[in-house]
Short mmCIF file of C-alpha atoms and ligand atoms in Angstrom, two decimals:
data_model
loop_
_atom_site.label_atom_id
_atom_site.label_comp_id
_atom_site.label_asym_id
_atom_site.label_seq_id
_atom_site.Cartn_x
_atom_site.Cartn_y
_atom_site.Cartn_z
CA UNK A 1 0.00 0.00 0.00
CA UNK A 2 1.05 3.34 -1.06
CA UNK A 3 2.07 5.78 2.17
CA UNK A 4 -0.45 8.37 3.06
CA UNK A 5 0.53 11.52 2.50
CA UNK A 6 -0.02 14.05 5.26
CA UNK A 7 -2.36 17.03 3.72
CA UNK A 8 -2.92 18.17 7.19
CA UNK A 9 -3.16 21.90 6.94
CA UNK A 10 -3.58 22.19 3.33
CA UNK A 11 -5.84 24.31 1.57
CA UNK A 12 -7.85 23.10 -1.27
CA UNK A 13 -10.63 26.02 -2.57
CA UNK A 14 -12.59 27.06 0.75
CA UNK A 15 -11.62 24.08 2.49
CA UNK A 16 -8.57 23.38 5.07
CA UNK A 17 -7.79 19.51 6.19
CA UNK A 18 -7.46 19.53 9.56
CA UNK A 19 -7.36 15.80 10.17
CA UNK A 20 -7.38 12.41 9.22
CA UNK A 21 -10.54 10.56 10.09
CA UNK A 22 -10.49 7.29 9.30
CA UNK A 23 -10.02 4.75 6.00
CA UNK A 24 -13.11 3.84 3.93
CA UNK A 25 -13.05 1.29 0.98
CA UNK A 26 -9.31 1.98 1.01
CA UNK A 27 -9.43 5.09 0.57
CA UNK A 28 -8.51 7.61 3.13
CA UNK A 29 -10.93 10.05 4.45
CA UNK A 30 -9.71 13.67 5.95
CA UNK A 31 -11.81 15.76 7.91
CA UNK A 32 -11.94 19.46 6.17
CA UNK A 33 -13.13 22.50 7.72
CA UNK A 34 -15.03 24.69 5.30
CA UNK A 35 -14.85 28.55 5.42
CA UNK A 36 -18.33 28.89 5.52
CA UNK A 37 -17.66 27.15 8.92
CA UNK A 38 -19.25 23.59 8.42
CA UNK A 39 -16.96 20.47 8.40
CA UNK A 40 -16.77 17.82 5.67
CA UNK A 41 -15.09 14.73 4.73
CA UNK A 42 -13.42 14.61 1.75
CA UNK A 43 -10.96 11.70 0.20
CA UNK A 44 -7.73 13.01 -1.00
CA UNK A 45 -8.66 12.38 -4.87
CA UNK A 46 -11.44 14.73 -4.77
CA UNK A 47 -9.38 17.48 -3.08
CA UNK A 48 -6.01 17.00 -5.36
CA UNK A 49 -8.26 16.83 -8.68
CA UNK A 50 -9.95 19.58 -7.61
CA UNK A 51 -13.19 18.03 -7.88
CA UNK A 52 -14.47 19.10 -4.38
CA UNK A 53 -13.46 22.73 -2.99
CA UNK A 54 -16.52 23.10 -0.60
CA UNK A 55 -18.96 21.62 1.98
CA UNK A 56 -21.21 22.14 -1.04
CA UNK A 57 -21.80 26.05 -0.20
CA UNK A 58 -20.07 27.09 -3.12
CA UNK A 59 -22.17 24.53 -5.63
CA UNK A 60 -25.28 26.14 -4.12
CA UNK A 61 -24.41 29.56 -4.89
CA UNK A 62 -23.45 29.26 -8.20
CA UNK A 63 -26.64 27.79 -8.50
CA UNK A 64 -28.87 30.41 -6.70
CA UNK A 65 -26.88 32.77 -9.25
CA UNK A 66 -26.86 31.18 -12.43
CA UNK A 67 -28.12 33.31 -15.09
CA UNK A 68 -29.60 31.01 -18.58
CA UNK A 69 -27.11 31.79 -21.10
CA UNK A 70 -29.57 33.47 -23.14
CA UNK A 71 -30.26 36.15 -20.63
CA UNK A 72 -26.49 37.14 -19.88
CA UNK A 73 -25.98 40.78 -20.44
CA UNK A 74 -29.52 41.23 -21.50
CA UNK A 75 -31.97 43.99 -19.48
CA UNK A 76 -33.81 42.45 -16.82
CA UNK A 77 -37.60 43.83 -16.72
CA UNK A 78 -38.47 42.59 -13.54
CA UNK A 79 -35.32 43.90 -11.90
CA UNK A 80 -35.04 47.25 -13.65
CA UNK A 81 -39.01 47.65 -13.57
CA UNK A 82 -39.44 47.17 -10.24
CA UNK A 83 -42.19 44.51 -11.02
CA UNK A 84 -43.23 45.98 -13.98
CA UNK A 85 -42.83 45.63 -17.34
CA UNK A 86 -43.26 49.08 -18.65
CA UNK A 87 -40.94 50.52 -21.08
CA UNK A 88 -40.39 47.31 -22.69
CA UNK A 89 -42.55 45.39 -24.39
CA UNK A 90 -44.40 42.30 -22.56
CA UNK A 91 -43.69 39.76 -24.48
CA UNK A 92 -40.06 40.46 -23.77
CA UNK A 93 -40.67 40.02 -20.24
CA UNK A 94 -43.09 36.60 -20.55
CA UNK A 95 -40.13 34.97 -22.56
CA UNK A 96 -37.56 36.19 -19.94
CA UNK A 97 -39.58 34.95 -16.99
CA UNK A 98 -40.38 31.79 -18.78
CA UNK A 99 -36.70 31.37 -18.69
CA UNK A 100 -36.16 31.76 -15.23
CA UNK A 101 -38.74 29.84 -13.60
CA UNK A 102 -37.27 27.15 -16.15
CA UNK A 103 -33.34 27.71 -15.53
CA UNK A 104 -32.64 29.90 -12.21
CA UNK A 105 -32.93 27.10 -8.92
CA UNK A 106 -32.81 31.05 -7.49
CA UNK A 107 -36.74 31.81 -9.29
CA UNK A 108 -39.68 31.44 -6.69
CA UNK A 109 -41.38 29.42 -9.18
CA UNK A 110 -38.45 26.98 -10.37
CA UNK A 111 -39.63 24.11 -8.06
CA UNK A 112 -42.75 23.86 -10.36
CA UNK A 113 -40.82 24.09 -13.83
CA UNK A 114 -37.16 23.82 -13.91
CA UNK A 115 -36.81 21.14 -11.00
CA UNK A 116 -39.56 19.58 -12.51
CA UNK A 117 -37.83 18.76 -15.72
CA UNK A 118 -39.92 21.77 -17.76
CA UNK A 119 -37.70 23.22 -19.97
CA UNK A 120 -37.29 25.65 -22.46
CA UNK A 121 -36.67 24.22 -26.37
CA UNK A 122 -33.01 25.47 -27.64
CA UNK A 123 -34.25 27.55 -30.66
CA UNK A 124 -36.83 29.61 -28.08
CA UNK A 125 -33.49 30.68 -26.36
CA UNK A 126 -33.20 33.21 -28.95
CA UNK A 127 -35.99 35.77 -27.89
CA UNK A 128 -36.18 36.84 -32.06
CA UNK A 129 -37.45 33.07 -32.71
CA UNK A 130 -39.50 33.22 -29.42
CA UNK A 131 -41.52 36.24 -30.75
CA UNK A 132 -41.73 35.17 -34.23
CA UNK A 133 -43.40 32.06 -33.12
CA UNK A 134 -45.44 34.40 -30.76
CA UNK A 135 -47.01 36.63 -33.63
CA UNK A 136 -47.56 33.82 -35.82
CA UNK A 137 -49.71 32.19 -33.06
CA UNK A 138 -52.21 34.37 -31.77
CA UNK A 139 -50.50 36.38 -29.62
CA UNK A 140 -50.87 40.05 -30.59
CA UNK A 141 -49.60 43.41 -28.42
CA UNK A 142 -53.13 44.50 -26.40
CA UNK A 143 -53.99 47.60 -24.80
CA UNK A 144 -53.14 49.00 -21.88
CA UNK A 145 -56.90 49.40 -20.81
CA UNK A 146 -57.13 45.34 -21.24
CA UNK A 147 -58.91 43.82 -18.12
CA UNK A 148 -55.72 41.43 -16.63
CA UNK A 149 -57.74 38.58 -16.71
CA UNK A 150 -58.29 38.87 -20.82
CA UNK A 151 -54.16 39.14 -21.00
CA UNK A 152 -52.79 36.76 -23.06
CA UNK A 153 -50.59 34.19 -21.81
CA UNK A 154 -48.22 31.43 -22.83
CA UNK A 155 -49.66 27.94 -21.86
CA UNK A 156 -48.19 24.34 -22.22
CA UNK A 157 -50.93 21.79 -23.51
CA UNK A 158 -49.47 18.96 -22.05
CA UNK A 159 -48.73 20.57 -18.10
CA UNK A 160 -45.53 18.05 -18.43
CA UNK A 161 -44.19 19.32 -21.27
CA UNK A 162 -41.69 22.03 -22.09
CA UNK A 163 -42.12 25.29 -23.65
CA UNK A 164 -41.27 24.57 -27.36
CA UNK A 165 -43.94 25.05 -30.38
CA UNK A 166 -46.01 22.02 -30.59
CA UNK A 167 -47.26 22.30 -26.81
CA UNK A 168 -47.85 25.94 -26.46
CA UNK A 169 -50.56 28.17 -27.68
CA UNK A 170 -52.35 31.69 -25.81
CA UNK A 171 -55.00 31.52 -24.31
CA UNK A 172 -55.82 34.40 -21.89
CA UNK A 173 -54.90 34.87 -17.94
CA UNK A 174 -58.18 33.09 -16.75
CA UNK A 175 -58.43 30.70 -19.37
CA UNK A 176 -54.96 29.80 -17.92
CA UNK A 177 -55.74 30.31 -14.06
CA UNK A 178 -58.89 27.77 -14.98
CA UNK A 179 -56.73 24.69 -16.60
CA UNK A 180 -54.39 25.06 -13.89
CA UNK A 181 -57.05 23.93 -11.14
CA UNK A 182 -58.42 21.27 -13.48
CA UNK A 183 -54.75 20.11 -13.24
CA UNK A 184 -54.74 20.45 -9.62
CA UNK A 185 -57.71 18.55 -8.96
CA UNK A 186 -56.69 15.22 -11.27
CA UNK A 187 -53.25 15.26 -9.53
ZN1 LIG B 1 -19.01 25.68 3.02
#
């Protein structure tokens, strides 16, 4: 067997070894301290390759911060808006928060899209083939005046399926708000 070599002390990303703990499956196990303050355990392979440099705090907040790709360096409307969409047009803003709620573990509403496996079809990442598709399909710019509940709004025909052409379609704010407790009530 090869000697173990003493990492005791070493830093490997956020986390320092400050002891051996014990051998499992042959492998030996050191007890890291994280700077986050939590401890781990960690086998010398996964801190040399570099495939572990946290207690998992850092995989989390990449996560909470990941942006989709098609969004970097694009205007936010909810963030610059304050809420609202005003300024720029709302269709801009559906396709961005469709995004998010699909691809951001950060969105409120990600546990009922993205971690559910909903996601967004690769040529709807471009917002120009998003609203082409949107015009060609019934969805059309409406006044300001418009009652919310006659908004138009994106909805997925099949509730398990992802936003891509065949299984979308408009269909207005209560329209939508009406499938989605049919759907509730034959879960
Ligand atoms: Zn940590």
């Amino acid at each position: 067997m090869r000697k173990r070599e003493d990492i005791v002390g070493k830093r490997f990303g956020r986390l320092t070894v400050v002891g051996f703990y014990g051998m499992k499956k042959h492998h030996a196990q050191w007890l890291c301290r994280c700077d986050c303050g939590l401890t781990t355990l960690s086998y010398a392979y996964q801190l040399n390759s570099g495939s572990k440099k946290s207690c998992g705090c850092l995989r989390t907040e990449i996560a909470s911060t990941h942006v989709p790709p098609a969004l970097k360096g694009r205007e936010n409307p909810t963030y610059k808006h304050g809420g609202k969409s005003g300024g720029i047009e709302r269709l801009y803003s559906i396709w961005w928060n469709m995004l998010k709620r699909c691809e951001t573990p950060s969105n409120s509403r990600y546990a009922r899209y993205g971690a559910r496996g909903i996601a967004v079809c690769s040529v709807w990442h471009d917002y120009a083939a998003f609203r082409d598709w949107a015009y060609e399909n019934g969805y059309c710019d409406q006044d300001i005046e418009t009652p919310r509940a006659q908004m138009l709004s994106i909805d997925r025909i099949d509730p398990d399926g992802n936003y891509e052409p065949g299984n979308c379609r408009w269909i207005t704010l209560s329209e939508n708000s009406t499938l989605r407790n049919l759907h509730a009530n034959q879960r």
